[in-house]
mmCIF file of C-alpha atoms and ligand atoms in Angstrom:
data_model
loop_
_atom_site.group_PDB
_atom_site.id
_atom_site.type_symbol
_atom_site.label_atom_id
_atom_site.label_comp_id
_atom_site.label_asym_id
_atom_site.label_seq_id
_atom_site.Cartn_x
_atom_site.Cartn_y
_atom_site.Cartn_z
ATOM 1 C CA UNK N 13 12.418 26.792 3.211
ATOM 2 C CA UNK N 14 11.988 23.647 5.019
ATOM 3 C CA UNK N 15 10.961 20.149 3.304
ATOM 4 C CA UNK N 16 7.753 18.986 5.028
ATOM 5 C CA UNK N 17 7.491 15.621 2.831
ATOM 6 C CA UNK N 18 9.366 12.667 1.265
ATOM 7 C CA UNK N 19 8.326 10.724 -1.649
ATOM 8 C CA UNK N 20 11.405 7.642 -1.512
ATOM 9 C CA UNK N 21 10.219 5.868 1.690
ATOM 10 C CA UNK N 22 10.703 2.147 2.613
ATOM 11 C CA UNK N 23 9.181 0.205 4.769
ATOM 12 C CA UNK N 24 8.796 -3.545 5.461
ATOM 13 C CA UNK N 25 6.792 -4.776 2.607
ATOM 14 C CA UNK N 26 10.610 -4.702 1.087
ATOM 15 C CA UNK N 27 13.740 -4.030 2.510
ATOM 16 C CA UNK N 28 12.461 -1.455 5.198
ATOM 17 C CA UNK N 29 12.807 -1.685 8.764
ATOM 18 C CA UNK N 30 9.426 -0.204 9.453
ATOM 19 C CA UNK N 31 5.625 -1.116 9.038
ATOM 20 C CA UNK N 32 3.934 1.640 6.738
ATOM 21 C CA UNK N 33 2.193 2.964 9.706
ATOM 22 C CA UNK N 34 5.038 3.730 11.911
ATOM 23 C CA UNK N 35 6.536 5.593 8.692
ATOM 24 C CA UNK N 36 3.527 7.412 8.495
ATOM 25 C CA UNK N 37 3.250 8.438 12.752
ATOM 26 C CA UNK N 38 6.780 9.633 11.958
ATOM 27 C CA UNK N 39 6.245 11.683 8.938
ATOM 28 C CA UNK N 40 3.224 13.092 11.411
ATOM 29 C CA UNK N 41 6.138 13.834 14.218
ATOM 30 C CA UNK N 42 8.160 15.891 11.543
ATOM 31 C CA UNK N 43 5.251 17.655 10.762
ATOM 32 C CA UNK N 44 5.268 16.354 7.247
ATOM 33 C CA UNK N 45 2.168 17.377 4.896
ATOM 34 C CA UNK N 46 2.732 14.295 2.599
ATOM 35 C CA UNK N 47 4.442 10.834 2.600
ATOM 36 C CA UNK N 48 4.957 8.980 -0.949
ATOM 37 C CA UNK N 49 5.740 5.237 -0.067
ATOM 38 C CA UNK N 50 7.842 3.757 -2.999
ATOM 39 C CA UNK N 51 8.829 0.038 -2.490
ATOM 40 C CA UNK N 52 11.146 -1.821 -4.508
ATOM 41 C CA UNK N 53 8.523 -3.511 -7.515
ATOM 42 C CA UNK N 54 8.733 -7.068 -7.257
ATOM 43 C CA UNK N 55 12.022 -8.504 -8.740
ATOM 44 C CA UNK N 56 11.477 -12.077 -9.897
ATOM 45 C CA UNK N 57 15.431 -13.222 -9.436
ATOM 46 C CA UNK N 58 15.751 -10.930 -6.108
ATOM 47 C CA UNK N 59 12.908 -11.253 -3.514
ATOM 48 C CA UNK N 60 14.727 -10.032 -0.305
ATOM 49 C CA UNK N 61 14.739 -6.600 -0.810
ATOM 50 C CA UNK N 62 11.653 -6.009 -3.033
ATOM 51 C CA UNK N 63 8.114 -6.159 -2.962
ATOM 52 C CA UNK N 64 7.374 -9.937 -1.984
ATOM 53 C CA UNK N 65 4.165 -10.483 -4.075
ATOM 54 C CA UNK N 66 4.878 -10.320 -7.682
ATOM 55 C CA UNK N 67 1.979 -7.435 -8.520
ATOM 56 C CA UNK N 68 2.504 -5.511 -4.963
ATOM 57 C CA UNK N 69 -1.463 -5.811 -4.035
ATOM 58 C CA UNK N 70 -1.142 -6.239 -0.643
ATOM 59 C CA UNK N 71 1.466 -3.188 -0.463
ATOM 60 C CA UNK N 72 -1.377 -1.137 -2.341
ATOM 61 C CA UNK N 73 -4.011 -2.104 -0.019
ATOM 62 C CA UNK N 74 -1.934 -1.437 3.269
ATOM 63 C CA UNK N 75 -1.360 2.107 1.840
ATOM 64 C CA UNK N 76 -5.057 2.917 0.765
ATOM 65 C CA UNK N 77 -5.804 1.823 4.208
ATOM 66 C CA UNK N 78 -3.174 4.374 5.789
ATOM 67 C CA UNK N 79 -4.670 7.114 3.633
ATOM 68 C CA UNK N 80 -8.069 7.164 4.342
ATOM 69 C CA UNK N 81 -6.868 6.443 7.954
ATOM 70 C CA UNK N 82 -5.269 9.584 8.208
ATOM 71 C CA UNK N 83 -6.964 11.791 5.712
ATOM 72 C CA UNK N 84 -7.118 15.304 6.612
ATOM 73 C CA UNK N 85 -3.747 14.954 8.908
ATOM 74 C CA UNK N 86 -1.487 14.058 6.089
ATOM 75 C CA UNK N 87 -1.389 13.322 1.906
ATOM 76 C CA UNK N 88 -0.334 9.679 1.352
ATOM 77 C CA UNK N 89 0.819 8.439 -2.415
ATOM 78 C CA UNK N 90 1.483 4.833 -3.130
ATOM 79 C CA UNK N 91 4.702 5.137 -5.858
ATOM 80 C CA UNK N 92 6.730 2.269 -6.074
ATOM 81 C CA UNK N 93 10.688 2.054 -7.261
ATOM 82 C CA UNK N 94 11.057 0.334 -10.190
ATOM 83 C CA UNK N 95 14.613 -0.833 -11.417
ATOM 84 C CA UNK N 96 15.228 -1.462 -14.624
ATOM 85 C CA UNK N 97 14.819 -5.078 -14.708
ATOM 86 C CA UNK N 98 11.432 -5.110 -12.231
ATOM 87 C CA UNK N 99 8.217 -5.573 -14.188
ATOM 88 C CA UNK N 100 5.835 -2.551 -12.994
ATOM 89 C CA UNK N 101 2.405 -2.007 -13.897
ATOM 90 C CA UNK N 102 2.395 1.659 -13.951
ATOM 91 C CA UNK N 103 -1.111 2.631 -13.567
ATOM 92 C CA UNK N 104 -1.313 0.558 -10.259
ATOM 93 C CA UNK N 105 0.754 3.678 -8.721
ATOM 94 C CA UNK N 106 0.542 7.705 -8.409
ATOM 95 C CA UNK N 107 4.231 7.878 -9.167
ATOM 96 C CA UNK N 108 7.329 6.020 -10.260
ATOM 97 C CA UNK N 109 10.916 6.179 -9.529
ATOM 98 C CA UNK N 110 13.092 4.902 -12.089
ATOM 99 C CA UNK N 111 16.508 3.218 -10.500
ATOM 100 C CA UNK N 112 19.239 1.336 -11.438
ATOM 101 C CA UNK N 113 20.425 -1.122 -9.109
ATOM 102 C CA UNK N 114 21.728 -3.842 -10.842
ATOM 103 C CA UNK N 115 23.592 -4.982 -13.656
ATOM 104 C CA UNK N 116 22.694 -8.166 -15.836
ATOM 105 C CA UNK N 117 25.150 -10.604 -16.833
ATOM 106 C CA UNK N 118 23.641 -12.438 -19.608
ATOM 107 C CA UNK N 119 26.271 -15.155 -20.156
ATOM 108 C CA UNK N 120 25.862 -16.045 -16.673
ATOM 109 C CA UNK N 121 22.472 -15.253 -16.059
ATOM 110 C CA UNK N 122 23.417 -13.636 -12.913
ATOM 111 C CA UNK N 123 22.334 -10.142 -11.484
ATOM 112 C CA UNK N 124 25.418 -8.173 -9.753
ATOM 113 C CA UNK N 125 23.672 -5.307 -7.061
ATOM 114 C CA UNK N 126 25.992 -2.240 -7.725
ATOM 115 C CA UNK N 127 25.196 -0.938 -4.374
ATOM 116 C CA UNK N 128 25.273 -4.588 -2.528
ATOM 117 C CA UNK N 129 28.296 -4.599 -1.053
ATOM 118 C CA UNK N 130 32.132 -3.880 -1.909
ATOM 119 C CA UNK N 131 32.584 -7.316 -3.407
ATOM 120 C CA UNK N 132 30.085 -7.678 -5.103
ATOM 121 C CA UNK N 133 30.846 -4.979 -7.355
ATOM 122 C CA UNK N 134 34.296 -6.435 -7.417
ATOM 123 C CA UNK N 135 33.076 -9.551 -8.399
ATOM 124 C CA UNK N 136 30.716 -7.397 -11.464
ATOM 125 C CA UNK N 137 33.853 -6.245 -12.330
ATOM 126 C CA UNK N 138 36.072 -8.927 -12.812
ATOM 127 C CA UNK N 139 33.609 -11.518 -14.165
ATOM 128 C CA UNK N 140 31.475 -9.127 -16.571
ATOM 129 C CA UNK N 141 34.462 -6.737 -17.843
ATOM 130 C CA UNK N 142 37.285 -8.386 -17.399
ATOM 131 C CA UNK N 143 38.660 -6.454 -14.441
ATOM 132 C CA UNK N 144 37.768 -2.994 -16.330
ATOM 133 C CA UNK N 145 36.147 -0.837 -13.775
ATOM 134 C CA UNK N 146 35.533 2.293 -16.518
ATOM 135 C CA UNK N 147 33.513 -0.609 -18.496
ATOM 136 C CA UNK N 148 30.923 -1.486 -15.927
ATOM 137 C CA UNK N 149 30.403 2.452 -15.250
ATOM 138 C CA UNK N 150 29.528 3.102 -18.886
ATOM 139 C CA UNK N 151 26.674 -0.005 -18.702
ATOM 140 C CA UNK N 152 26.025 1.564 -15.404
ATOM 141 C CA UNK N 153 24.954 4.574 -17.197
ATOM 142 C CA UNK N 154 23.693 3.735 -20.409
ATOM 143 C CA UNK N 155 20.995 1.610 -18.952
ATOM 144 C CA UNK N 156 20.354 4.411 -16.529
ATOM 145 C CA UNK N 157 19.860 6.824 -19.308
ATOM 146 C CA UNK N 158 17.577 3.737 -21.180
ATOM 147 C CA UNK N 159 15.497 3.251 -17.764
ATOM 148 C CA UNK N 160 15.013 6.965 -17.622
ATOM 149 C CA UNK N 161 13.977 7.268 -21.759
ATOM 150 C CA UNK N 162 12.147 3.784 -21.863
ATOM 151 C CA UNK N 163 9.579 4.016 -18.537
ATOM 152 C CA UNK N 164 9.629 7.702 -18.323
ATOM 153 C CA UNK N 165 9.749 7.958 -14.477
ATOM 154 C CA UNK N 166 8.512 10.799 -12.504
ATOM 155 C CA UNK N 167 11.646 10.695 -10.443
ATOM 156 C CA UNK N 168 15.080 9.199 -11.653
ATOM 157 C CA UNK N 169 16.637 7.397 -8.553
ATOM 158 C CA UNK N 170 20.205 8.023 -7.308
ATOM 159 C CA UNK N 171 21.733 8.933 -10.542
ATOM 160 C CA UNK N 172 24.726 8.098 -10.147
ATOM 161 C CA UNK N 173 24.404 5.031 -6.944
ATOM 162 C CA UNK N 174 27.431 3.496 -9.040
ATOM 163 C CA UNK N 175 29.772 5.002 -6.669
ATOM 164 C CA UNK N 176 27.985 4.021 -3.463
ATOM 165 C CA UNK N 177 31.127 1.495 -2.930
ATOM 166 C CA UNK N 178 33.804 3.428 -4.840
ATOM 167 C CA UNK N 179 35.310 5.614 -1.812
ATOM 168 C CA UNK N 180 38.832 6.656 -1.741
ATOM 169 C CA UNK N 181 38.118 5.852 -5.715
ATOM 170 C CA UNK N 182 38.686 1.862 -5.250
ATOM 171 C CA UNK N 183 37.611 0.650 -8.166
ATOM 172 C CA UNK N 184 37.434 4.274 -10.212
ATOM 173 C CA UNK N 185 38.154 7.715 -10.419
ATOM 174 C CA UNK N 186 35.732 10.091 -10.007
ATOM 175 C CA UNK N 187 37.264 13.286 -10.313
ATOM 176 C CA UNK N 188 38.629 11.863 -13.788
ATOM 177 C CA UNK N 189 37.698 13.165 -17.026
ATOM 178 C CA UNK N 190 36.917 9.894 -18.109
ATOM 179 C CA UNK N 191 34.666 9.033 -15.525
ATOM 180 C CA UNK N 192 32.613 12.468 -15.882
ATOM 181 C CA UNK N 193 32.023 12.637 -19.566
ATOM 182 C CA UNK N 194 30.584 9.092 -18.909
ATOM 183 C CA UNK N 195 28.337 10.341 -16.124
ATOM 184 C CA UNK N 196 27.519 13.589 -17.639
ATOM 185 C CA UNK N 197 26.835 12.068 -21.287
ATOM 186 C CA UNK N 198 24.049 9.872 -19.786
ATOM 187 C CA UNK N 199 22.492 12.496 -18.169
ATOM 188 C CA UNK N 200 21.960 14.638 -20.835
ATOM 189 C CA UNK N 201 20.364 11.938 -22.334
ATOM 190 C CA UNK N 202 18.491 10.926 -19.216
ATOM 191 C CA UNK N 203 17.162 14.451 -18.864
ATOM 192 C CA UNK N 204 15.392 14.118 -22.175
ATOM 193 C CA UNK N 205 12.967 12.145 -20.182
ATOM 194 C CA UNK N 206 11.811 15.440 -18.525
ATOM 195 C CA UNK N 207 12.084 13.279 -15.007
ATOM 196 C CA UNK N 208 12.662 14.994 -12.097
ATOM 197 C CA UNK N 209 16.102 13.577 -10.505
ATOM 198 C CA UNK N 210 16.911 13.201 -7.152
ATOM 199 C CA UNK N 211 19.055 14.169 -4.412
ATOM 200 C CA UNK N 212 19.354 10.829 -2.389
ATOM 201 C CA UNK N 213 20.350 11.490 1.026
ATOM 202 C CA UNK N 214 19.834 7.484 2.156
ATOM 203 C CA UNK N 215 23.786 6.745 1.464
ATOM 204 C CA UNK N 216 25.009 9.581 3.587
ATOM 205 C CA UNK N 217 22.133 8.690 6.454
ATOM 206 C CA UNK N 218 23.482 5.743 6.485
ATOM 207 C CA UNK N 219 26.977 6.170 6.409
ATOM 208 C CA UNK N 220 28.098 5.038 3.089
ATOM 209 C CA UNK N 221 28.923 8.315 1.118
ATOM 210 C CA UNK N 222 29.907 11.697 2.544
ATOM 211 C CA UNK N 223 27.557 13.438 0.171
ATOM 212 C CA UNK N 224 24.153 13.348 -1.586
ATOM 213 C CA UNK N 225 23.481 11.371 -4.895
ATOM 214 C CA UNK N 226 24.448 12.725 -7.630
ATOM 215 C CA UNK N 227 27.597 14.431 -6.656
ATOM 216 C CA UNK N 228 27.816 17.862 -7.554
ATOM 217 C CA UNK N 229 29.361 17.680 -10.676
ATOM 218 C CA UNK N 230 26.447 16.386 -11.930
ATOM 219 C CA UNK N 231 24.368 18.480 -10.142
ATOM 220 C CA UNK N 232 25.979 22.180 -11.681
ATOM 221 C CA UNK N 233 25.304 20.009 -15.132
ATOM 222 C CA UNK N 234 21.834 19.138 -14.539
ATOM 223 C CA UNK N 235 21.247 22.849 -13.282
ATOM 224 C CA UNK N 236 22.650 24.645 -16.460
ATOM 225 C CA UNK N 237 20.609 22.111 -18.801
ATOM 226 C CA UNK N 238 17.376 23.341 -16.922
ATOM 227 C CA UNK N 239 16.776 20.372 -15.055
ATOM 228 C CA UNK N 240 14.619 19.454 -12.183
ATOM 229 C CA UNK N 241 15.548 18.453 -8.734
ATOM 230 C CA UNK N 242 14.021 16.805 -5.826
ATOM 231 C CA UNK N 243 15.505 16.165 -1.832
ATOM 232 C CA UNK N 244 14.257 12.695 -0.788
ATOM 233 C CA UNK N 245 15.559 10.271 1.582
ATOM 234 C CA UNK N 246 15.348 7.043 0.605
ATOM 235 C CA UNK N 247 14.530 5.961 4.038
ATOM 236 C CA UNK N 248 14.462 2.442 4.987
ATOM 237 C CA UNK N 249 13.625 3.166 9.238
ATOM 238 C CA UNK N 250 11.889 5.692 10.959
ATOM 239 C CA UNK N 251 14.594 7.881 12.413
ATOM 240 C CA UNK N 252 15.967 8.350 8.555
ATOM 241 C CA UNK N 253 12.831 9.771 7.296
ATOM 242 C CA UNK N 254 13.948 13.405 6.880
ATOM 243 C CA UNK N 255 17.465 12.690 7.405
ATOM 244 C CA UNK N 256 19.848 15.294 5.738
ATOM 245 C CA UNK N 257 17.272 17.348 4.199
ATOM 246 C CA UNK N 258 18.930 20.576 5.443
ATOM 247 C CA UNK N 259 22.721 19.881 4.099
ATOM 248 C CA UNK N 260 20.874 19.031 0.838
ATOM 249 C CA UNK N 261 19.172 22.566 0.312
ATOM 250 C CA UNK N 262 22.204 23.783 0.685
ATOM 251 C CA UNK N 263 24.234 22.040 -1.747
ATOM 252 C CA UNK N 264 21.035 22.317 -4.139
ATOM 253 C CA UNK N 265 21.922 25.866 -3.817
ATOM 254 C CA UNK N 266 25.253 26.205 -4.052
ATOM 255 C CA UNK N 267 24.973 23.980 -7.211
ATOM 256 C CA UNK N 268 23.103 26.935 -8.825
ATOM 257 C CA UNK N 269 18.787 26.096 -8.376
ATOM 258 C CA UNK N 270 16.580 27.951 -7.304
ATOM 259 C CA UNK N 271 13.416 25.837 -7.364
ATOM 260 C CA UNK N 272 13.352 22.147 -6.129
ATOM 261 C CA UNK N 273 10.328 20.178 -6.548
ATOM 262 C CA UNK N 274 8.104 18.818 -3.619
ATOM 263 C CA UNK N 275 5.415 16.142 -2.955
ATOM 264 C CA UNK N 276 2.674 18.556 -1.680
ATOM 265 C CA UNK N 277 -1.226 17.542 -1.628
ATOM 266 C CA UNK N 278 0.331 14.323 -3.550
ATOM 267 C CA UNK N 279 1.625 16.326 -6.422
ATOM 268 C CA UNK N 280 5.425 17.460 -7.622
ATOM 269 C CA UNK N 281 5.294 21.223 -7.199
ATOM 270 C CA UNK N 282 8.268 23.304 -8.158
ATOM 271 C CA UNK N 283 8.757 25.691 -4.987
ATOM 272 C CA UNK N 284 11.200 28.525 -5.182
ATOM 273 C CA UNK N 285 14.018 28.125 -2.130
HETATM 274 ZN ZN1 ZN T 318 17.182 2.517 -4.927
HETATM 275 ZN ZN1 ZN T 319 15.015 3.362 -2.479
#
């Protein structure tokens, strides 16, 4: 099987590197059937990396244009990412991907970016759990398994993006017990949502994790509770767009699946691999 779409794609109406239509000429080089764009929704305390205009018209309008543009050479779906604190107006999209990025300090009234940068998790750490890494992971989680149960996303974002700045287990470990009841407690809760999760490959493209999100644990988990799995990945420039795709099929194997789902003629169809 090879993956002939992507439905996590960035370009420069948020944190993207990329107009829309150079994401779209090369989906059309990788012989792609569909493209889903899904920019950041509009974040009122973080503008840099989400959609600039607080109800994402111009973002719409851009990617009606692209699809009549190219209709007939390739299915293009306007989805947008939503994290947990972005207001979205869901019927303005085709799809929705439900992601945790950041964590809310109310007595502070500041927003820490888990996958930011190294200190800034630190800095989430120490100020909102008292130096208690295990804490911030299980607020990590339980919001991600709230996000998933409260807006009832079609996809559920890089499960567990929590660890994007953990390697060498800095601040936690992940091969604990601990740390995987945590992870795998919220996703049996998460999967009640009947979302689709995904397998990331943006951190690995882009050299911040050796593997996929979720890791596999999670993964084998997901698999025996029946759950449903999509590649995407999360590309923020044109040379990322399919990036991985191949290492993840295999791990989605080797993790027990035998169907993933696909964006094909704009629609998530489970396809056996
Ligand atoms: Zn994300
Ligand atoms: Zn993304």
């Amino acid at each position: 099987m090879i993956i002939r779409s992507n439905a996590h794609t960035h370009c420069n109406f948020c944190d993207g590197a990329d107009s829309a239509e150079e994401m779209v000429k090369a989906a059309l080089s990788c012989g792609f059937s569909d493209l889903g764009f899904s920019c950041h929704g509009y974040t009122p305390f973080e503008t840099e990396y989400s959609l600039k205009d607080s109800c994402g018209e111009a973002y719409r309008a851009e990617i009606k244009r692209l699809k009549k543009l190219y209709a007939g050479r390739i299915n293009i779906s306007c989805g947008v990412e939503q994290d947990f604190y972005a207001p979205v107006v869901r019927r303005d999209y085709d799809y929705l991907i439900g992601s945790v990025h950041y964590l809310q300090d109310t007595n502070r009234s500041v927003y820490y970016g888990v996958d930011a940068d190294q200190q800034t998790l630190s800095a989430c750490i120490d100020q909102m759990f008292g130096g208690d890494a295990l804490a911030m992971v299980e607020q990590f989680y339980c919001i991600s398994a709230e996000n998933a149960l409260k807006h009832k996303p079609d996809i559920i974002g890089h499960f567990d993006l929590v660890t994007k700045f953990n390697a060498s287990n800095l601040f936690f470990d992940q091969q604990s017990a601990a740390y995987q009841r945590i992870a795998v407690t919220a996703l049996e809760q998460a999967a009640k949502s009947e979302a689709i999760f995904e397998i990331n490959t943006g951190a690995v493209a882009r050299g911040f994790t050796s593997v996929p999100y979720p890791e596999p644990f999670l993964l084998q988990s997901l698999q025996k509770m029946g759950g449903r799995v999509i590649i995407s990945s999360d590309c923020h420039s044109v040379e990322q767009i399919d990036s991985g795709f191949e290492d993840a099929l295999h791990l989605v194997k080797e993790c027990g699946f035998c169907r993933i789902s696909v964006l094909e003629d704009g629609e998530f169809r489970e396809k056996t691999i």
